[in-house]
Amino acid sequence: MPGSGLILGIETSCDETAAAVVERGARTISSVVASQISTHSRYGGVVPELASREHLRAIVPVVRAALGEANVTLADLDAIAVTSGPGLAGALLTGITYAKALAYARNLPLIAVNHLEGHIHAVLLHEREKEKSELAPYGAGQGPSGSLDAQSLALVVSGGHTHLYLARPAHGAWHYTLIGRTVDDAAGEAFDKVAKLLGLGYPGGPWMDALAAHGNAHAVPFTFAQIKPKVHLGGKPPRTKAAKTAPIAHLDPRFLFSFSGIKTAVLRYFELHNLRPEAESRREALFTGPDAPAQPTAEAALATCDPLTLDLIASFQHAVIGDLMKKTFAAAEALGAARILVTGGVAANRELRARFSAESARRGLGIAFPTLALSTDNAAMIAAAAWPRFKNNEFAPPGLTADPSLALGQ
Ligand code: KG4
Ligand code: ZN
């Protein structure tokens, strides 16, 4: 019944159609994610037109499933929340149009949520669930534990983003300041491109994660150069797809990321060691050939990798995580953040979790991740992020539309 604090979240920003019911930003009642991996995997990346079409197909059954699993009807909801950006325009529009229609038809308030804020709330939601919060409303000093409301440094690291934010709660709302970001590719995008080059599946992160454990992480000495944005970009916002959502001129260069260089270094190693024939036969054995299995596994991929390839994968992953750590911990120290939140698809990586956790413990800093299921795109994080907005009566205007390059914070 209305007043019970139930929000239906809808997320369609990229290649996952997701819906979830979350209670007061603190308890996931249901979370349904329909992945489009099988649609896009043969292209080695997301095809925007196909993504929109798949969202159109999936949105009604996914929302129904989320309500069904939660054992509620639309009449039980207090609000509907939807991702309004950043993301693919057509994909976002499917979710927004559906959410608007539903809200209008049921006379429910509609809340627009930034996808990146959603990722940050995936961590907060998990923490509230862990603490078995008694559904306390949150805001400064009101949260179920002091640590939940501390000023945090959030690293959002996914296929579309590698952004550092300072996140702090005040007056019942969360406030974000952009501290750093990638000037070109996102870290997840680099994982995906290297995996594609090596004939592995899409998305590449989980394949690389599984195979990296079998290689020598110190075999290939990848390095990251210090970025000088003013020289490099003339102080202008970067133009790449992944880097459109905010200008960088005012950011401290120590907290800027760049993953295009390591991609080139990987390609050089790949060519130098003549790994292309092996990658091509791997792609055929696992995905495109007549004997390719219906569901290729990392074990099957491992059997096709020689030690040079495994060393390349392990060294690449080790170097990317090392760079993410270096800049995140430097920013946390410079800003005096009490703890670190790491979220987004790449936060599912096992080596990343282990190394970030060990370094935080060494420095006496708090650290938190979402559950594995809520690391990648989902709608529970959107419903959770909407709760403080619902409490503050911050509703979407009737003319809400998709904003593919929506920025978060200043
Ligand atoms: O958050 P997400 O689902 O979508 C975006 O908002 O982009 O993140 C997807 C990204 C992909 O690039 C995928 O390769 C990466 O997260 N990813 C991983 C792992 N699982 C997913 N990267 C490294 N290790 C993983 N275990
Ligand atoms: Zn995402």
mmCIF file of N, CA and C in Angstrom, residues 9 106 116 121 130 145 192 213 227 241 267 337 347 372 405:
data_model
loop_
_atom_site.group_PDB
_atom_site.id
_atom_site.type_symbol
_atom_site.label_atom_id
_atom_site.label_comp_id
_atom_site.label_asym_id
_atom_site.label_seq_id
_atom_site.Cartn_x
_atom_site.Cartn_y
_atom_site.Cartn_z
ATOM 1 N N GLY A 9 12.144 0.629 -9.484
ATOM 2 C CA GLY A 9 13.227 1.224 -10.269
ATOM 3 C C GLY A 9 13.250 0.612 -11.665
ATOM 4 N N ARG A 106 -0.943 5.555 -13.260
ATOM 5 C CA ARG A 106 -1.225 5.169 -11.872
ATOM 6 C C ARG A 106 -1.156 6.356 -10.924
ATOM 7 N N LEU A 116 25.121 7.073 -12.744
ATOM 8 C CA LEU A 116 26.340 7.016 -11.927
ATOM 9 C C LEU A 116 26.011 7.111 -10.443
ATOM 10 N N HIS A 121 24.876 4.243 -5.130
ATOM 11 C CA HIS A 121 23.860 3.752 -4.183
ATOM 12 C C HIS A 121 23.781 2.227 -4.144
ATOM 13 N N LYS A 130 23.327 -5.041 4.897
ATOM 14 C CA LYS A 130 24.238 -5.779 5.776
ATOM 15 C C LYS A 130 23.997 -5.424 7.235
ATOM 16 N N SER A 145 24.171 3.722 10.703
ATOM 17 C CA SER A 145 25.485 3.732 11.363
ATOM 18 C C SER A 145 26.227 4.966 10.908
ATOM 19 N N ASP A 192 37.175 -4.846 -22.236
ATOM 20 C CA ASP A 192 36.378 -5.405 -23.332
ATOM 21 C C ASP A 192 37.166 -5.454 -24.641
ATOM 22 N N ALA A 213 44.209 -15.220 -13.377
ATOM 23 C CA ALA A 213 44.768 -15.993 -12.258
ATOM 24 C C ALA A 213 45.776 -17.037 -12.744
ATOM 25 N N ILE A 227 49.100 12.277 -16.770
ATOM 26 C CA ILE A 227 48.298 12.996 -17.763
ATOM 27 C C ILE A 227 48.353 14.496 -17.508
ATOM 28 N N LYS A 241 33.680 8.925 -26.700
ATOM 29 C CA LYS A 241 32.352 8.486 -26.250
ATOM 30 C C LYS A 241 32.310 8.354 -24.723
ATOM 31 N N LEU A 267 48.352 -4.269 -27.858
ATOM 32 C CA LEU A 267 48.356 -4.600 -29.289
ATOM 33 C C LEU A 267 49.784 -4.842 -29.779
ATOM 34 N N ALA A 337 39.111 11.720 2.772
ATOM 35 C CA ALA A 337 37.895 10.894 2.789
ATOM 36 C C ALA A 337 38.039 9.800 3.848
ATOM 37 N N ALA A 347 34.109 -3.392 -10.684
ATOM 38 C CA ALA A 347 34.220 -3.663 -9.246
ATOM 39 C C ALA A 347 33.867 -5.113 -8.917
ATOM 40 N N LEU A 372 28.110 -8.701 -5.687
ATOM 41 C CA LEU A 372 28.534 -8.963 -7.069
ATOM 42 C C LEU A 372 27.390 -8.682 -8.042
ATOM 43 N N SER A 405 24.433 12.445 -22.059
ATOM 44 C CA SER A 405 25.693 12.830 -21.436
ATOM 45 C C SER A 405 25.470 13.552 -20.103
#
